[in-house]
Tab-separated table of C-alpha atoms in Angstrom:
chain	number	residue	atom	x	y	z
A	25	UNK	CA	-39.093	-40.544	-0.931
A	26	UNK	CA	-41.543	-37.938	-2.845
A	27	UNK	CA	-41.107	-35.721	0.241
A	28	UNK	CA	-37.410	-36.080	0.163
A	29	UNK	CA	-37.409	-34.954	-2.983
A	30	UNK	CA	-39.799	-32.074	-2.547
A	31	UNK	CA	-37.480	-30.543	-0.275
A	32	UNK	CA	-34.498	-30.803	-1.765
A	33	UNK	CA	-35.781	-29.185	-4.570
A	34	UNK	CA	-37.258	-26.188	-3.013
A	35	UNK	CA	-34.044	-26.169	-0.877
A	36	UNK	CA	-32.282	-25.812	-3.942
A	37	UNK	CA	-34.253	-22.920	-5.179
A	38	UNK	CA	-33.625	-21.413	-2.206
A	39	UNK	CA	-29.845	-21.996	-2.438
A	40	UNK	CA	-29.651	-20.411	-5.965
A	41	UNK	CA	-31.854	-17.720	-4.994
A	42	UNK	CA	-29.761	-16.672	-1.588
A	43	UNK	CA	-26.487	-17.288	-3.292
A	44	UNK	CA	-27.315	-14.916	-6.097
A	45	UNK	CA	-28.611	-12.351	-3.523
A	46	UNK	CA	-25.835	-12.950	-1.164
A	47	UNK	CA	-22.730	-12.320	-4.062
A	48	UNK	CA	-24.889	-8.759	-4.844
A	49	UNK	CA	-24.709	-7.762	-1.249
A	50	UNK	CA	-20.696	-8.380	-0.938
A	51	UNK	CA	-20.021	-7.064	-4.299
A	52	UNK	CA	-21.473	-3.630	-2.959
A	53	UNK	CA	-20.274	-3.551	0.274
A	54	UNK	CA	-16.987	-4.469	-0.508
A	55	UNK	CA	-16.579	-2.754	-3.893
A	56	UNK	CA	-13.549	-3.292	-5.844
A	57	UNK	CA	-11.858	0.080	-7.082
A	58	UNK	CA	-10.909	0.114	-10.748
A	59	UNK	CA	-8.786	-2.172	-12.374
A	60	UNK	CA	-6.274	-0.423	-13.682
A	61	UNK	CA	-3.502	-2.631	-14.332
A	62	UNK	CA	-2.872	-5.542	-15.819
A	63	UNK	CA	-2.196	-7.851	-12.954
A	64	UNK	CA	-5.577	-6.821	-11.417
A	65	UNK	CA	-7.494	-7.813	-15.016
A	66	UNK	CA	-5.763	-11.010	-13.978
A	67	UNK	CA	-6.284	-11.199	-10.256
A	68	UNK	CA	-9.739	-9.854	-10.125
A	69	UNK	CA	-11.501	-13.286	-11.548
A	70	UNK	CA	-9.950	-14.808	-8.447
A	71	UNK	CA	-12.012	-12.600	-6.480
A	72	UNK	CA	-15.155	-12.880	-8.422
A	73	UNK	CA	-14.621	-16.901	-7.374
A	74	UNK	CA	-13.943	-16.391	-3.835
A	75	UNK	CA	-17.053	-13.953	-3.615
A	76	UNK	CA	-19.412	-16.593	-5.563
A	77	UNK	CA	-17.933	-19.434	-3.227
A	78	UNK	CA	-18.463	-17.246	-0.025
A	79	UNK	CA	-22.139	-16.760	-1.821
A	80	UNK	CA	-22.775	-20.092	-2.403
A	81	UNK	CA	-21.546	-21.777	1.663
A	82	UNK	CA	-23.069	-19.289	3.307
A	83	UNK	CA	-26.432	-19.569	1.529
A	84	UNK	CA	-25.762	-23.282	1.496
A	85	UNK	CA	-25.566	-23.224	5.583
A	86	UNK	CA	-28.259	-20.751	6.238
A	87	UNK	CA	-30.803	-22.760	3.560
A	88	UNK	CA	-30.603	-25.958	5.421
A	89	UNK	CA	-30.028	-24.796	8.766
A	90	UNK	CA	-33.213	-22.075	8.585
A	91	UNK	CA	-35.494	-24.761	6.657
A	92	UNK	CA	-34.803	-27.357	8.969
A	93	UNK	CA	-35.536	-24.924	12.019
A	94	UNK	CA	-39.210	-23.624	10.467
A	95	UNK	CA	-40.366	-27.112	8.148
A	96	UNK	CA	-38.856	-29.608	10.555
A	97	UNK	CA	-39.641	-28.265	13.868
A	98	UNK	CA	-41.108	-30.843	16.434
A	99	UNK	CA	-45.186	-30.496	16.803
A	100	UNK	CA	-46.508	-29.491	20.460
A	101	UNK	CA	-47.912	-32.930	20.940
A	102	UNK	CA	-44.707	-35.065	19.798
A	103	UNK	CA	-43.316	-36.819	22.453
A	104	UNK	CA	-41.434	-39.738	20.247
A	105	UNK	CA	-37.579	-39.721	19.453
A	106	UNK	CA	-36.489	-38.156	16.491
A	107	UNK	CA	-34.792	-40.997	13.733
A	108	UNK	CA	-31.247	-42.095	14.706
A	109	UNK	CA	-29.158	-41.722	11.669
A	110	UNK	CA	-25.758	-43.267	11.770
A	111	UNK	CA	-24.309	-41.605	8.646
A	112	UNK	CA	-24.475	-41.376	5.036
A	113	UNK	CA	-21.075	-43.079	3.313
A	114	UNK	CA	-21.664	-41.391	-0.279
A	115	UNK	CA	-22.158	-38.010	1.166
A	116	UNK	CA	-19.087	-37.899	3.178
A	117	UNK	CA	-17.133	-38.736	0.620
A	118	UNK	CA	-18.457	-36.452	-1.647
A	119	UNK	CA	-18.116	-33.051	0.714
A	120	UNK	CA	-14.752	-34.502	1.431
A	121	UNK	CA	-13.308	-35.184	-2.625
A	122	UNK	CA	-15.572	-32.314	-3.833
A	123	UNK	CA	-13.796	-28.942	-1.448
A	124	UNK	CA	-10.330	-30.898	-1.672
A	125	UNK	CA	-10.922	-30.445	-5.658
A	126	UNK	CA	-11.696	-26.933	-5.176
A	127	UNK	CA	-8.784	-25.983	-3.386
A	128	UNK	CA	-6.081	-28.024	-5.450
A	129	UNK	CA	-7.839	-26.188	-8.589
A	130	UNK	CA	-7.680	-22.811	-6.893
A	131	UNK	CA	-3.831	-23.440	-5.848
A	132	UNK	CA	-3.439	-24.430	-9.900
A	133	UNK	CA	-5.600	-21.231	-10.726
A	134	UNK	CA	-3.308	-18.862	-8.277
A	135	UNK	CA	0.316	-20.488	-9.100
A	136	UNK	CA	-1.016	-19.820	-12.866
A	137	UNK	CA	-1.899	-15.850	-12.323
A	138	UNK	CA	1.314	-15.558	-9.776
A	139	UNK	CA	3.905	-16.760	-12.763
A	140	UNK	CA	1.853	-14.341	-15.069
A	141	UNK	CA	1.926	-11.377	-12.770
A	142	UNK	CA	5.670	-11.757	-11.847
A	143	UNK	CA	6.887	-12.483	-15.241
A	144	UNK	CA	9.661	-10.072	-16.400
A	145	UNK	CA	9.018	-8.201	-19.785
A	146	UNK	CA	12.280	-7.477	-21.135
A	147	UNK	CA	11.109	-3.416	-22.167
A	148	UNK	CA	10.556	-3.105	-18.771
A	149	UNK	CA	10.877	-0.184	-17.253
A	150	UNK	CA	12.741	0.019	-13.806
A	151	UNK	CA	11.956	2.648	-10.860
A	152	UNK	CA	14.001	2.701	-7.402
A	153	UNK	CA	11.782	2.708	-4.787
A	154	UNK	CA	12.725	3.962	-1.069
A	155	UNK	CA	10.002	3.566	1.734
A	156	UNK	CA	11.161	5.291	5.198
A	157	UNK	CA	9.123	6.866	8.182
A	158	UNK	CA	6.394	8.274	6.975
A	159	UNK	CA	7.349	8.545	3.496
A	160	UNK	CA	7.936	7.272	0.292
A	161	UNK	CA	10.927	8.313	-2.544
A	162	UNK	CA	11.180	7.379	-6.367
A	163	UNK	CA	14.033	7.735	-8.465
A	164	UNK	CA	14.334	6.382	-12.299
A	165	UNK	CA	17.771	4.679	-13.307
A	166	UNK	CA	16.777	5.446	-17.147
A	167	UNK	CA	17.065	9.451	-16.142
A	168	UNK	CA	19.316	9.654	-14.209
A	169	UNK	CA	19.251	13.382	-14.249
A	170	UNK	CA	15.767	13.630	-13.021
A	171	UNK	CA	17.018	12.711	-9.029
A	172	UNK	CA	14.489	11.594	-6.270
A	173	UNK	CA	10.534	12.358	-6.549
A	174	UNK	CA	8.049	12.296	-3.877
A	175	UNK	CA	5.525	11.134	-6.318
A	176	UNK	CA	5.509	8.566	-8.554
A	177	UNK	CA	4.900	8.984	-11.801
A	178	UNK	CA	4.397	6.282	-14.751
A	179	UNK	CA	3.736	5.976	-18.225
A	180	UNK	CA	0.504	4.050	-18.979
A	181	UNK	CA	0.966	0.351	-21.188
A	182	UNK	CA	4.338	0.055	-19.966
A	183	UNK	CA	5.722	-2.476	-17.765
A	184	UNK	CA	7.839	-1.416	-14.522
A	185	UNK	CA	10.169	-3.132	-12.363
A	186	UNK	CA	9.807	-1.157	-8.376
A	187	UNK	CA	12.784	-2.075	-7.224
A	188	UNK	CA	12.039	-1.696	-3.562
A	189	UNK	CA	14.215	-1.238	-0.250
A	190	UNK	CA	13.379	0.508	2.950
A	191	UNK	CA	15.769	2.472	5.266
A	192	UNK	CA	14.708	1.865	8.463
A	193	UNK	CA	11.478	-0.960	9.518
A	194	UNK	CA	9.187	-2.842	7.048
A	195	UNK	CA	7.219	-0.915	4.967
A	196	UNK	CA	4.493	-2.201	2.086
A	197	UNK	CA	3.699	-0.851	-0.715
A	198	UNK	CA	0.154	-0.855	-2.186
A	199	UNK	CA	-2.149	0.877	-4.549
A	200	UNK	CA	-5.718	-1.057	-4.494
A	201	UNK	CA	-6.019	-0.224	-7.981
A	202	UNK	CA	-3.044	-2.671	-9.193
A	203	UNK	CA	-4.190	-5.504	-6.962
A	204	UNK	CA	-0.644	-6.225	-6.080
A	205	UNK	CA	1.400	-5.402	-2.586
A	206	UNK	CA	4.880	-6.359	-1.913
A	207	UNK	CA	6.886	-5.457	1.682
A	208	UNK	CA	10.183	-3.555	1.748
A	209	UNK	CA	12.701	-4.413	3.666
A	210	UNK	CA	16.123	-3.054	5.232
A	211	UNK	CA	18.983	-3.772	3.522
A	212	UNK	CA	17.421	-6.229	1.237
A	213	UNK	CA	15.971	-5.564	-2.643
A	214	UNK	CA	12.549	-6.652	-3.267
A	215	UNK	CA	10.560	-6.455	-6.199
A	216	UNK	CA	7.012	-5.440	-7.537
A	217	UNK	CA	5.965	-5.414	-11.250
A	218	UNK	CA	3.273	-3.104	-12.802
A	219	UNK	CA	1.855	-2.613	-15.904
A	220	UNK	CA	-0.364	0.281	-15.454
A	221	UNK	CA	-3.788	0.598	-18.012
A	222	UNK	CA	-5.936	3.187	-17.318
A	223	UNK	CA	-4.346	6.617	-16.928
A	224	UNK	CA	-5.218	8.981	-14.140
A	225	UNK	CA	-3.922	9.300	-10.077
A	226	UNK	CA	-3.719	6.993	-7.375
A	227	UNK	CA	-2.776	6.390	-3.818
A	228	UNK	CA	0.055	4.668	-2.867
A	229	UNK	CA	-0.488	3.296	0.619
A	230	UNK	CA	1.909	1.559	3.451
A	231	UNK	CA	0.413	-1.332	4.415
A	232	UNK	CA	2.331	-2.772	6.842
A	233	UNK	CA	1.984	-0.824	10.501
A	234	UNK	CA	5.632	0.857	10.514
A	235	UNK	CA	4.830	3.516	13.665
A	236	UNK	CA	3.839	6.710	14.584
A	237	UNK	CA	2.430	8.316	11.103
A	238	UNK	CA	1.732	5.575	9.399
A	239	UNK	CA	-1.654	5.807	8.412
A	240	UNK	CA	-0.296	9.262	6.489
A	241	UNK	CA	2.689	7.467	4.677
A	242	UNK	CA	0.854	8.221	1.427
A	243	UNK	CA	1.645	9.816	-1.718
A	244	UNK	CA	0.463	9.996	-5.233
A	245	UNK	CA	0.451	7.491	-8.170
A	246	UNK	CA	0.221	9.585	-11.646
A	247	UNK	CA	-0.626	7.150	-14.701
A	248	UNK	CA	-0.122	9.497	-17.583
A	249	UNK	CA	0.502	8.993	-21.723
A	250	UNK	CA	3.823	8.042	-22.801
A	251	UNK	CA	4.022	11.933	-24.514
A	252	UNK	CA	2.809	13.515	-20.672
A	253	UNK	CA	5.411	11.084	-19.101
A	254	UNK	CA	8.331	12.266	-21.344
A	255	UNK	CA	7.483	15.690	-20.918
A	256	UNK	CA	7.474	15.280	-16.901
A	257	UNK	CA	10.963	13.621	-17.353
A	258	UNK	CA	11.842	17.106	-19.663
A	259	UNK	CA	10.694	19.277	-17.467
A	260	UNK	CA	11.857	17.853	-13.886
A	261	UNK	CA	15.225	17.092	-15.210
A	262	UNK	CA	17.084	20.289	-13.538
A	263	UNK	CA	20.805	19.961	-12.504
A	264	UNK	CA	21.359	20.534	-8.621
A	265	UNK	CA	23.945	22.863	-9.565
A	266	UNK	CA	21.289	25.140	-11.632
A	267	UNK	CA	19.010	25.448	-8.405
A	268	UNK	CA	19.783	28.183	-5.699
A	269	UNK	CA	19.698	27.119	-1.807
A	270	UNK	CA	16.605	27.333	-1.026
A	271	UNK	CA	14.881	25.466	-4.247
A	272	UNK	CA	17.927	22.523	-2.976
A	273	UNK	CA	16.906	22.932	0.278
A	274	UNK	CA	12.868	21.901	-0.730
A	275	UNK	CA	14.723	19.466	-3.023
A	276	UNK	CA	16.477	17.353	0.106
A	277	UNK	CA	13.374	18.196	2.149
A	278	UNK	CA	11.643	15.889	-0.306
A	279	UNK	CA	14.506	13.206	-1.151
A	280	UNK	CA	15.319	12.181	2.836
A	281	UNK	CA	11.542	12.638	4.076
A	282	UNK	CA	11.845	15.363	5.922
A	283	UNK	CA	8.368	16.571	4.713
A	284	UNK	CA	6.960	12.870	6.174
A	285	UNK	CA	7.252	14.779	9.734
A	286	UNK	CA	7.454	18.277	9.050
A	287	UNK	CA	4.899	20.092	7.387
A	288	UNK	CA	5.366	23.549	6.008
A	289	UNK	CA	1.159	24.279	6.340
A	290	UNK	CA	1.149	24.674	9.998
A	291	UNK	CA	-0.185	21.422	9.645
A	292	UNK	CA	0.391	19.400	13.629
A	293	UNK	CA	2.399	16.198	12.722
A	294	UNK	CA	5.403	13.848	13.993
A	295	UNK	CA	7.702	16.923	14.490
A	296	UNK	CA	7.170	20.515	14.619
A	297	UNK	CA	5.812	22.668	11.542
A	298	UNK	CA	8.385	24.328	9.914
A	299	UNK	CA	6.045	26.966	9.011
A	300	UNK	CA	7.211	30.603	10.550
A	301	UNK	CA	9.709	28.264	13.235
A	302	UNK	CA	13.065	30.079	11.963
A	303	UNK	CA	13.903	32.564	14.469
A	304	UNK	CA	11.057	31.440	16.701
A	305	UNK	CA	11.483	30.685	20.842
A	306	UNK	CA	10.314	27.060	21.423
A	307	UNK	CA	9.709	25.419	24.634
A	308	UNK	CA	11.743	22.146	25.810
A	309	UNK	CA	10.742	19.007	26.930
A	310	UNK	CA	13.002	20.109	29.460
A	311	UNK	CA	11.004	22.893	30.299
A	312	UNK	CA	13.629	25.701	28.742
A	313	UNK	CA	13.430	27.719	26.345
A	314	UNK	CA	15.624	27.903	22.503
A	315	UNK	CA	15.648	30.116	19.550
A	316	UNK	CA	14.960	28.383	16.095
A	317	UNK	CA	18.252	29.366	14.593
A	318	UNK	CA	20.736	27.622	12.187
A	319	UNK	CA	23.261	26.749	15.275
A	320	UNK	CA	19.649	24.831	16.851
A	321	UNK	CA	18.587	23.211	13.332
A	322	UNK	CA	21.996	22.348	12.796
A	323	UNK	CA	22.265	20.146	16.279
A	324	UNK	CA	18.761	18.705	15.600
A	325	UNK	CA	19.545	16.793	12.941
A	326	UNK	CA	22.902	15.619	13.967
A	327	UNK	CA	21.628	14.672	17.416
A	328	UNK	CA	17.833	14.740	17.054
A	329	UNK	CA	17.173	13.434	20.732
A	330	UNK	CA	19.105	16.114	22.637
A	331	UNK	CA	16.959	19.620	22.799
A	332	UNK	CA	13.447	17.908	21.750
A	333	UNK	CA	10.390	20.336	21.608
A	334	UNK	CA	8.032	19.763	23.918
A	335	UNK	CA	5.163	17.855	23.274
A	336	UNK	CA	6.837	15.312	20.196
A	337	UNK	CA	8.602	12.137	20.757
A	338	UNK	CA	12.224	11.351	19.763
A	339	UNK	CA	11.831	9.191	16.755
A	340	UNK	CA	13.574	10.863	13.781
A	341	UNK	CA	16.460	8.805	12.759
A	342	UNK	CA	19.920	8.961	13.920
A	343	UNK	CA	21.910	8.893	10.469
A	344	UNK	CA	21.171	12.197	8.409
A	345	UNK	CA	24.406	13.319	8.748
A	346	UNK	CA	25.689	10.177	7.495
A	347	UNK	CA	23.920	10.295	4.619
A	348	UNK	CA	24.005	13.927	4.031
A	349	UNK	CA	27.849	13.665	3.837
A	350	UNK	CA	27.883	10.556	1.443
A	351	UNK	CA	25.679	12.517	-0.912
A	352	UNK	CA	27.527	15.583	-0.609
A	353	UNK	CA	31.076	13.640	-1.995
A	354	UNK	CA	29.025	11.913	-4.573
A	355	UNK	CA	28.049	15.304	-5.974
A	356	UNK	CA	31.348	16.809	-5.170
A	357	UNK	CA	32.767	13.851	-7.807
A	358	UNK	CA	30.787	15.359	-10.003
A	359	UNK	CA	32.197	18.960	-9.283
A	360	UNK	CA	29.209	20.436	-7.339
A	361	UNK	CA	29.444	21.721	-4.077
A	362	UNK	CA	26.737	21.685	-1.917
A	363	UNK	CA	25.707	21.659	2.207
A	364	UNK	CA	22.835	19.567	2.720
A	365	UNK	CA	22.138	21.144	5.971
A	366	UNK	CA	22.719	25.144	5.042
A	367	UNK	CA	20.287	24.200	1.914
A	368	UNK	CA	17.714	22.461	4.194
A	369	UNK	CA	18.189	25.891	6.661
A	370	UNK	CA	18.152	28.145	3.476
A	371	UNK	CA	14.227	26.739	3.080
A	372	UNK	CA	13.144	26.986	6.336
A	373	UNK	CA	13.835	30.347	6.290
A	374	UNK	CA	11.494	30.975	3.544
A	375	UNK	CA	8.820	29.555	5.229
A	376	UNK	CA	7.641	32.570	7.182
């Protein structure tokens, strides 16, 4: 009995000692990036748990499985059976009642942090966001002179409402940062609340695999003060009709995620550069040849698939001049007059 007690004390030692070591390792390999919201000050103790539990099972495993191997090892000259033990009543109750504890406190703790994290805030602030391959668009009911940005941009202590849709397959949003995620889907409205706390820019990453560019469906998350935000707001805030062709052109480029597949760089990505391709011959998949003009952009985005460049896929969707029309008579309502497509053209030009 002294022996049994003997080693369970110095296995006990040892568990403390390789559960503290094992909860430093994880926490720098898998370091946490700042917490800068408020639902990730609320979600991150959940992680500290799950780390110190990981710490704790693993050390508790390896402990008893590598003293057992080294102190309990059978001599050279032992030839006699080892002890038959039939099973220990107490103890299998307790590592049954003990983990189910555990896990119906954890389920309490999460449910808890979940109703916290969702809970509307009724100053909220509420942002419309579209995800759609490879790109991401932000527009702010509250101004709605301001239009659609490419970035999104927030105002730090205040809570926002991302009221989230995608236009084509099922996107995710995520910024590590926040600790929160939440999928977007077509034709349906789901929604993501944030209340950002340390100012300064993030990443806002897809993470749900959505095709071709995915890994580069990024774009940036600006936490500013609530004087920087309402200057942004002042000094975005331009009327369509106050911009000539081309700045509308790199306007729509922006809103429908054009620049998601095109880059203006030079830059190779899911369709051509538009860099210096205005007036330029291109090669077929077809093996001919056509000149970059308005009469070729023009047919390329009302029927992407028919003259495809060699070398890229057909992916780009089918329903541009759907849209472009439905936005033209929305802006005609409001006596502007605009061509999506000539604006679009009137940019590419530029970019020689």
């Amino acid at each position: 009995m002294k022996n049994n007690r003997k080693h369970l004390a110095i296995v006990a030692v040892l568990v403390a000692i390789g559960t503290v070591i094992t909860y430093y390792l994880l926490n720098a390999v898998y370091q946490l990036p700042v917490a800068a919201s408020q639902e990730a000050v609320q979600i991150e103790p959940l992680f500290d748990f799950h780390f110190m539990a990981i710490s704790f099972l693993f050390a508790l495993i390896m402990v008893f499985l590598l003293y057992s191997v080294f102190v309990f090892k059978r001599q050279p000259d032992d030839e006699d059976d080892a002890p038959h033990v039939h099973g220990h009543a107490v103890l299998e109750i307790v590592w049954t009642v003990l983990p189910l504890i555990v896990v119906i406190a954890l389920g309490i703790w999460g449910t808890i942090v979940l109703a916290d994290v969702t809970e509307a805030n009724q100053d909220e602030m509420p942002v419309k966001v579209i995800g759609r391959q490879w790109s991401w668009a932000f527009s702010y009911p509250e101004y709605p002179d301001l239009g659609t940005t490419s970035d999104l941009v927030l105002p730090v202590g205040r809570q926002v409402r991302l009221e989230m849709q995608s236009d084509d397959v099922i996107h995710s949003f995520w910024v590590p940062e926040f600790r929160v995620k939440q999928d977007l889907l077509p034709d349906t409205e789901t929604i993501l609340r944030i209340e950002p706390i340390i100012e300064g820019d993030y990443k806002v990453r897809c993470a749900e695999i959505c095709g071709f560019d995915h890994a580069n469906m990024l774009s940036t998350v600006s936490i500013v003060s609530q004087a920087e935000f309402d200057q942004w707001i002042a000094d975005q805030t331009v009327s369509v009709a106050d911009l000539s062709p081309e700045e509308r052109g790199e306007k729509w480029a922006t809103e429908y995620g054009c620049v998601a597949c095109h880059s203006t760089d030079g830059t190779d990505m899911a369709g051509p550069t538009w860099l210096g391709i205005f007036g330029s011959e291109e090669t077929l998949q077809d093996g001919e040849t056509v000149t970059v003009d308005e009469l070729y952009i023009t047919e390329s985005i009302i029927d992407p698939g028919a003259q495809l460049v060699e070398g890229y896929q057909d992916i780009m969707s089918k329903d541009f001049e759907e849209r472009f029309l439905a936005k033209q008579a929305e802006l005609a309502e409001m006596g502007i007059e605009v061509e999506i497509i000539e604006d679009l053209i009137a940019h590419i030009r530029t970019l020689q």
